[in-house]
Coordinates of C-alpha atoms and ligand atoms in Angstrom, one line a residue:
X1 CA 54.1 151.9 161.2
X2 CA 50.5 150.9 161.4
X3 CA 47.7 151.9 159.0
X4 CA 45.5 154.4 161.0
X5 CA 41.8 153.9 160.7
X6 CA 41.1 157.6 161.1
X7 CA 43.2 160.7 160.3
X8 CA 42.8 162.9 163.4
X9 CA 45.5 165.4 164.3
X10 CA 46.7 164.9 167.8
X11 CA 49.6 167.3 167.5
X12 CA 50.3 169.3 170.7
X13 CA 48.3 166.8 172.7
X14 CA 50.1 164.9 175.6
X15 CA 48.5 161.4 175.9
X16 CA 49.3 159.3 178.9
X17 CA 48.6 155.5 178.5
X18 CA 48.8 152.9 181.3
X19 CA 49.4 149.3 180.4
X20 CA 51.1 150.5 177.2
X21 CA 53.5 147.6 177.4
X22 CA 50.6 145.3 176.5
X23 CA 48.8 144.2 173.4
X24 CA 45.9 146.7 173.3
X25 CA 47.5 149.8 174.8
X26 CA 50.7 149.3 172.9
X27 CA 48.7 149.5 169.8
X28 CA 46.9 152.6 171.1
X29 CA 50.2 154.3 172.0
X30 CA 51.4 153.7 168.4
X31 CA 48.2 155.1 167.0
X32 CA 48.3 158.2 169.1
X33 CA 52.0 158.7 168.4
X34 CA 51.5 158.2 164.6
X35 CA 48.7 160.8 164.9
X36 CA 51.1 163.4 166.1
X37 CA 50.7 163.2 169.9
X38 CA 53.4 163.2 172.5
X39 CA 52.9 159.9 174.2
X40 CA 53.8 158.8 177.8
X41 CA 53.7 155.1 177.8
X42 CA 53.4 153.7 181.4
X43 CA 53.7 150.1 182.4
X44 CA 54.9 147.9 185.3
X45 CA 57.0 146.3 182.6
X46 CA 59.5 149.1 182.1
X47 CA 61.5 147.1 179.5
X48 CA 58.4 146.8 177.3
X49 CA 57.5 150.6 177.3
X50 CA 61.2 151.5 176.8
X51 CA 61.4 149.3 173.7
X52 CA 58.1 150.7 172.4
X53 CA 59.3 154.3 172.9
X54 CA 62.6 153.5 171.2
X55 CA 60.9 152.0 168.2
X56 CA 58.5 154.9 167.9
X57 CA 61.3 157.4 168.3
X58 CA 63.3 155.7 165.6
X59 CA 60.3 156.1 163.3
X60 CA 60.3 159.8 164.1
X61 CA 57.3 159.8 166.6
X62 CA 57.3 161.3 170.1
X63 CA 57.0 158.7 172.9
X64 CA 58.6 158.2 176.3
X65 CA 58.4 155.0 178.3
X66 CA 58.0 155.1 182.1
X67 CA 58.1 152.2 184.6
X68 CA 55.1 152.7 186.8
X69 CA 52.8 150.7 189.1
X70 CA 49.2 152.0 188.7
X71 CA 48.5 151.0 192.3
X72 CA 51.3 153.1 193.8
X73 CA 50.1 156.7 194.2
X74 CA 53.6 158.0 195.2
X75 CA 55.3 156.4 192.2
X76 CA 52.6 157.7 189.9
X77 CA 53.2 161.2 191.2
X78 CA 57.0 160.9 190.5
X79 CA 56.1 159.8 187.0
X80 CA 53.7 162.7 186.7
X81 CA 56.4 165.1 187.4
X82 CA 58.7 163.4 184.9
X83 CA 55.9 163.6 182.2
X84 CA 55.4 167.3 183.0
X85 CA 59.1 168.0 182.5
X86 CA 59.5 165.7 179.4
X87 CA 56.2 166.3 177.5
X88 CA 54.0 168.7 179.4
X89 CA 50.5 168.6 181.0
X90 CA 48.3 165.6 180.3
X91 CA 45.5 166.1 177.8
X92 CA 44.3 162.6 177.4
X93 CA 44.5 159.7 179.8
X94 CA 44.0 156.1 178.7
X95 CA 43.5 153.8 181.7
X96 CA 44.6 150.5 180.1
X97 CA 46.4 148.5 182.8
X98 CA 44.2 145.7 184.0
X99 CA 43.6 142.0 183.7
X100 CA 42.5 138.9 185.6
X101 CA 44.5 136.5 187.8
X102 CA 44.3 132.7 188.2
X103 CA 43.8 133.0 192.0
X104 CA 40.4 134.6 191.3
X105 CA 39.3 132.0 188.6
X106 CA 37.4 128.8 189.2
X107 CA 38.2 125.7 187.3
X108 CA 34.5 124.7 186.8
X109 CA 31.9 126.7 185.1
X110 CA 29.0 125.4 187.2
X111 CA 28.9 124.2 190.8
X112 CA 27.3 120.8 189.7
X113 CA 30.5 120.2 187.7
X114 CA 32.9 120.8 190.6
X115 CA 35.5 118.0 191.0
X116 CA 37.7 116.9 193.9
X117 CA 41.1 118.5 193.6
X118 CA 39.9 121.3 191.3
X119 CA 39.3 124.9 192.3
X120 CA 35.6 125.5 192.9
X121 CA 33.9 128.8 193.9
X122 CA 34.4 127.8 197.5
X123 CA 38.2 127.7 197.0
X124 CA 38.6 131.1 195.6
X125 CA 41.5 133.0 197.3
X126 CA 40.2 136.2 198.8
X127 CA 43.6 137.8 198.3
X128 CA 43.4 136.9 194.6
X129 CA 39.9 138.4 194.4
X130 CA 41.3 141.5 196.1
X131 CA 44.2 141.6 193.7
X132 CA 41.9 141.7 190.6
X133 CA 39.5 144.3 192.1
X134 CA 42.5 146.5 193.0
X135 CA 44.3 146.2 189.7
X136 CA 41.3 147.0 187.5
X137 CA 39.4 149.5 189.8
X138 CA 42.0 151.3 191.8
X139 CA 44.4 150.9 188.8
X140 CA 42.0 153.2 187.0
X141 CA 41.1 155.5 189.9
X142 CA 44.6 156.3 191.0
X143 CA 46.1 157.4 187.7
X144 CA 43.0 159.5 187.2
X145 CA 43.5 161.2 190.5
X146 CA 47.1 162.1 189.4
X147 CA 46.7 163.0 185.7
X148 CA 43.3 164.5 185.6
X149 CA 44.5 167.3 187.8
X150 CA 46.4 168.6 184.7
X151 CA 43.0 168.5 182.8
X152 CA 41.2 170.4 185.5
X153 CA 44.0 173.1 185.3
X154 CA 43.5 173.3 181.5
X155 CA 39.7 173.2 181.9
X156 CA 39.8 170.5 179.1
X157 CA 40.6 166.9 178.8
X158 CA 39.6 163.3 178.0
X159 CA 39.8 160.0 179.8
X160 CA 39.3 156.6 178.2
X161 CA 38.8 153.5 180.4
X162 CA 38.8 149.9 179.3
X163 CA 35.8 147.9 180.3
X164 CA 34.9 144.4 178.9
X165 CA 32.1 142.1 177.7
X166 CA 31.9 140.6 181.2
X167 CA 30.8 144.0 182.6
X168 CA 27.4 143.5 180.8
X169 CA 26.9 139.9 181.7
X170 CA 29.5 138.0 183.8
X171 CA 31.5 135.3 182.1
X172 CA 31.8 131.9 183.8
X173 CA 34.9 131.2 186.0
X174 CA 35.9 134.9 186.5
X175 CA 33.6 136.5 189.0
X176 CA 36.1 139.0 190.3
X177 CA 37.3 140.3 186.9
X178 CA 33.7 140.5 185.8
X179 CA 32.6 142.5 188.8
X180 CA 35.6 144.7 188.6
X181 CA 35.0 145.6 184.9
X182 CA 31.3 146.2 185.7
X183 CA 32.8 148.7 188.2
X184 CA 34.8 150.3 185.5
X185 CA 31.7 150.9 183.3
X186 CA 30.0 152.4 186.4
X187 CA 33.0 154.5 187.3
X188 CA 33.2 155.8 183.7
X189 CA 29.7 157.3 184.1
X190 CA 30.6 158.6 187.5
X191 CA 33.7 160.4 186.2
X192 CA 31.8 161.7 183.2
X193 CA 29.2 163.3 185.5
X194 CA 31.8 164.6 188.1
X195 CA 34.1 166.2 185.5
X196 CA 31.4 167.5 183.1
X197 CA 31.7 171.1 184.4
X198 CA 35.4 171.1 183.9
X199 CA 35.2 170.0 180.2
X200 CA 36.7 166.7 180.8
X201 CA 34.9 163.9 178.9
X202 CA 35.2 160.3 180.2
X203 CA 34.3 157.2 178.1
X204 CA 35.1 153.6 177.9
X205 CA 35.5 151.0 175.3
X206 CA 34.4 147.4 176.0
X207 CA 36.5 145.1 173.8
X208 CA 35.1 141.7 172.8
X209 CA 37.3 138.7 172.6
X210 CA 40.8 139.1 171.3
X211 CA 43.4 136.4 170.5
X212 CA 46.6 137.2 172.3
X213 CA 49.9 135.3 173.1
X214 CA 48.5 134.5 176.6
X215 CA 45.2 133.0 175.6
X216 CA 46.0 131.5 172.1
X217 CA 46.5 128.0 173.5
X218 CA 43.2 128.2 175.5
X219 CA 41.3 129.2 172.3
X220 CA 42.9 127.0 169.6
X221 CA 44.0 123.4 169.5
X222 CA 47.4 122.6 167.9
X223 CA 45.8 121.9 164.5
X224 CA 44.1 125.4 164.6
X225 CA 40.6 124.1 165.3
X226 CA 38.7 126.0 168.1
X227 CA 38.8 124.5 171.7
X228 CA 35.5 123.9 173.5
X229 CA 35.5 127.4 175.1
X230 CA 36.5 129.0 171.8
X231 CA 33.6 127.3 170.1
X232 CA 31.3 128.6 172.8
X233 CA 32.6 132.2 172.3
X234 CA 32.3 132.1 168.6
X235 CA 28.8 130.6 168.8
X236 CA 27.9 133.6 170.9
X237 CA 29.4 136.1 168.4
X238 CA 27.1 137.0 165.5
X239 CA 30.1 137.9 163.3
X240 CA 31.7 134.5 164.1
X241 CA 35.2 135.8 164.7
X242 CA 37.5 137.4 167.2
X243 CA 38.2 141.1 167.4
X244 CA 41.6 142.3 166.3
X245 CA 43.4 144.8 168.5
X246 CA 43.7 147.1 165.5
X247 CA 39.9 147.3 165.4
X248 CA 39.8 149.2 168.7
X249 CA 41.9 152.1 167.4
X250 CA 39.2 153.9 165.3
X251 CA 37.0 154.2 168.4
X252 CA 39.9 155.2 170.5
X253 CA 41.0 158.0 168.3
X254 CA 37.4 159.1 167.8
X255 CA 36.3 159.1 171.4
X256 CA 39.4 161.0 172.6
X257 CA 39.0 163.8 169.9
X258 CA 37.4 166.9 171.3
X259 CA 36.1 167.9 167.9
X260 CA 34.5 164.6 166.7
X261 CA 33.2 163.4 170.1
X262 CA 32.6 166.8 171.8
X263 CA 29.2 165.8 173.2
X264 CA 30.0 162.2 174.0
X265 CA 30.7 161.5 177.6
X266 CA 29.8 158.6 179.9
X267 CA 29.4 156.0 177.2
X268 CA 30.8 152.5 177.2
X269 CA 31.2 151.4 173.6
X270 CA 31.2 147.7 172.9
X271 CA 33.6 146.6 170.1
X272 CA 32.7 143.0 170.0
X273 CA 31.6 141.7 166.7
X274 CA 28.1 141.6 168.1
X275 CA 28.7 139.5 171.2
X276 CA 26.8 141.8 173.6
X277 CA 23.9 142.2 171.2
X278 CA 23.1 138.4 170.8
X279 CA 20.9 136.5 173.3
X280 CA 22.2 133.2 172.0
X281 CA 18.9 132.3 170.3
Ligands
LIG301 P1 48.1 142.8 178.4 O1 48.3 141.8 179.5 O2 48.7 142.6 177.0 O3 48.4 144.3 178.8 C1 48.2 144.7 180.2 C2 49.5 145.5 180.6 O4 49.2 146.1 181.9 C3 50.7 144.7 180.7 O5 51.7 145.2 179.9 C4 51.1 144.7 182.2 O6 52.4 144.7 182.4 C5 50.4 146.0 182.6 N1 50.2 146.0 184.0 C6 49.7 145.0 184.8 N2 49.6 145.4 186.1 C7 50.1 146.7 186.1 C8 50.2 147.6 187.2 N3 50.0 147.3 188.4 N4 50.8 148.9 186.8 C9 51.1 149.2 185.6 N5 50.9 148.3 184.5 C10 50.4 147.1 184.8 O7 46.5 142.9 178.2 P2 45.6 143.5 177.1 O8 44.8 142.4 176.5 O9 46.3 144.4 176.2 O10 44.5 144.4 178.1 C11 44.5 145.8 178.2 C12 43.3 146.1 178.9 O11 42.1 145.7 178.1 C13 43.0 145.5 180.3 O12 42.4 146.5 181.1 C14 42.2 144.4 180.0 O13 41.5 144.0 181.2 C15 41.3 144.9 178.9 N6 40.6 143.9 178.1 C16 41.3 143.0 177.4 C17 40.6 142.1 176.6 C18 41.3 141.1 175.8 O14 40.6 140.1 175.2 N7 42.6 141.1 175.6 C19 39.2 142.2 176.4 C20 38.5 143.2 177.1 C21 39.3 144.0 178.0

């Protein structure tokens, strides 16, 4: 059980969450389930969402895990049919599957620091760049094409996308991920406009820097002191700390609630300890 930041009743709501096998969306799946929703947890990693669903079921909450690739429209449609049968029509879609890839990342921050044998901008693998664009952009568009049909039929619904700090100003080394997340912020506004007449709201959150199992060793030395990149991040963060995944849940529950956020659509909400507000001076 987690401590919920807001008490909003999501009973009778079907919430579909992609990337629910991961850190952020796993926490969101828990928060929605504990708030009474029926949760469909989708992930490429079927084992992770099966485990999450089993744990939530044992605690008395409603969650089903489905193995699904957000880039495969046919597989998504199969999962859609299973969700319809198991839980009912989708009321809320969280597009959480996403991420970067080393093939689309440079080793150096600046060209004048490029070194022989290291990956510079000129060595970026176009297929790696393509992979990151596809995963983040099409990985949001395709599940929306599948699950928002239910919302159109109901003439009501909510979509929550996940953008990032690098959508506002790109981060060094990760040009494709930065541009793809800028695309997500832009697409969030497009969807909000497109679906406004069918009572479907679409918003995004833009999480700041989180510490996860994958990036812990990049952010902290063995003795717990920050690495050079970590010190740069914290110097650029007025609150001088990282964001915890649990701190994304209040905004998630609020933005997806048709009562509390009924007039909010097309916004991208930074949850970043002030990172995007600070000029560095
Ligand atoms: P994570 O790696 O813990 O979770 C991502 C999940 O997506 C994984 O379980 C993975 O299996 C799944 N996934 C990957 N490709 C998939 C595919 N093709 N189909 C279905 N599932 C797929 O990452 P996270 O940190 O929880 O990130 C969740 C979202 O938040 C991502 O969109 C990420 O870009 C974004 N984000 C993360 C941070 C951060 O600091 N962690 C910051 C800003 C934004």
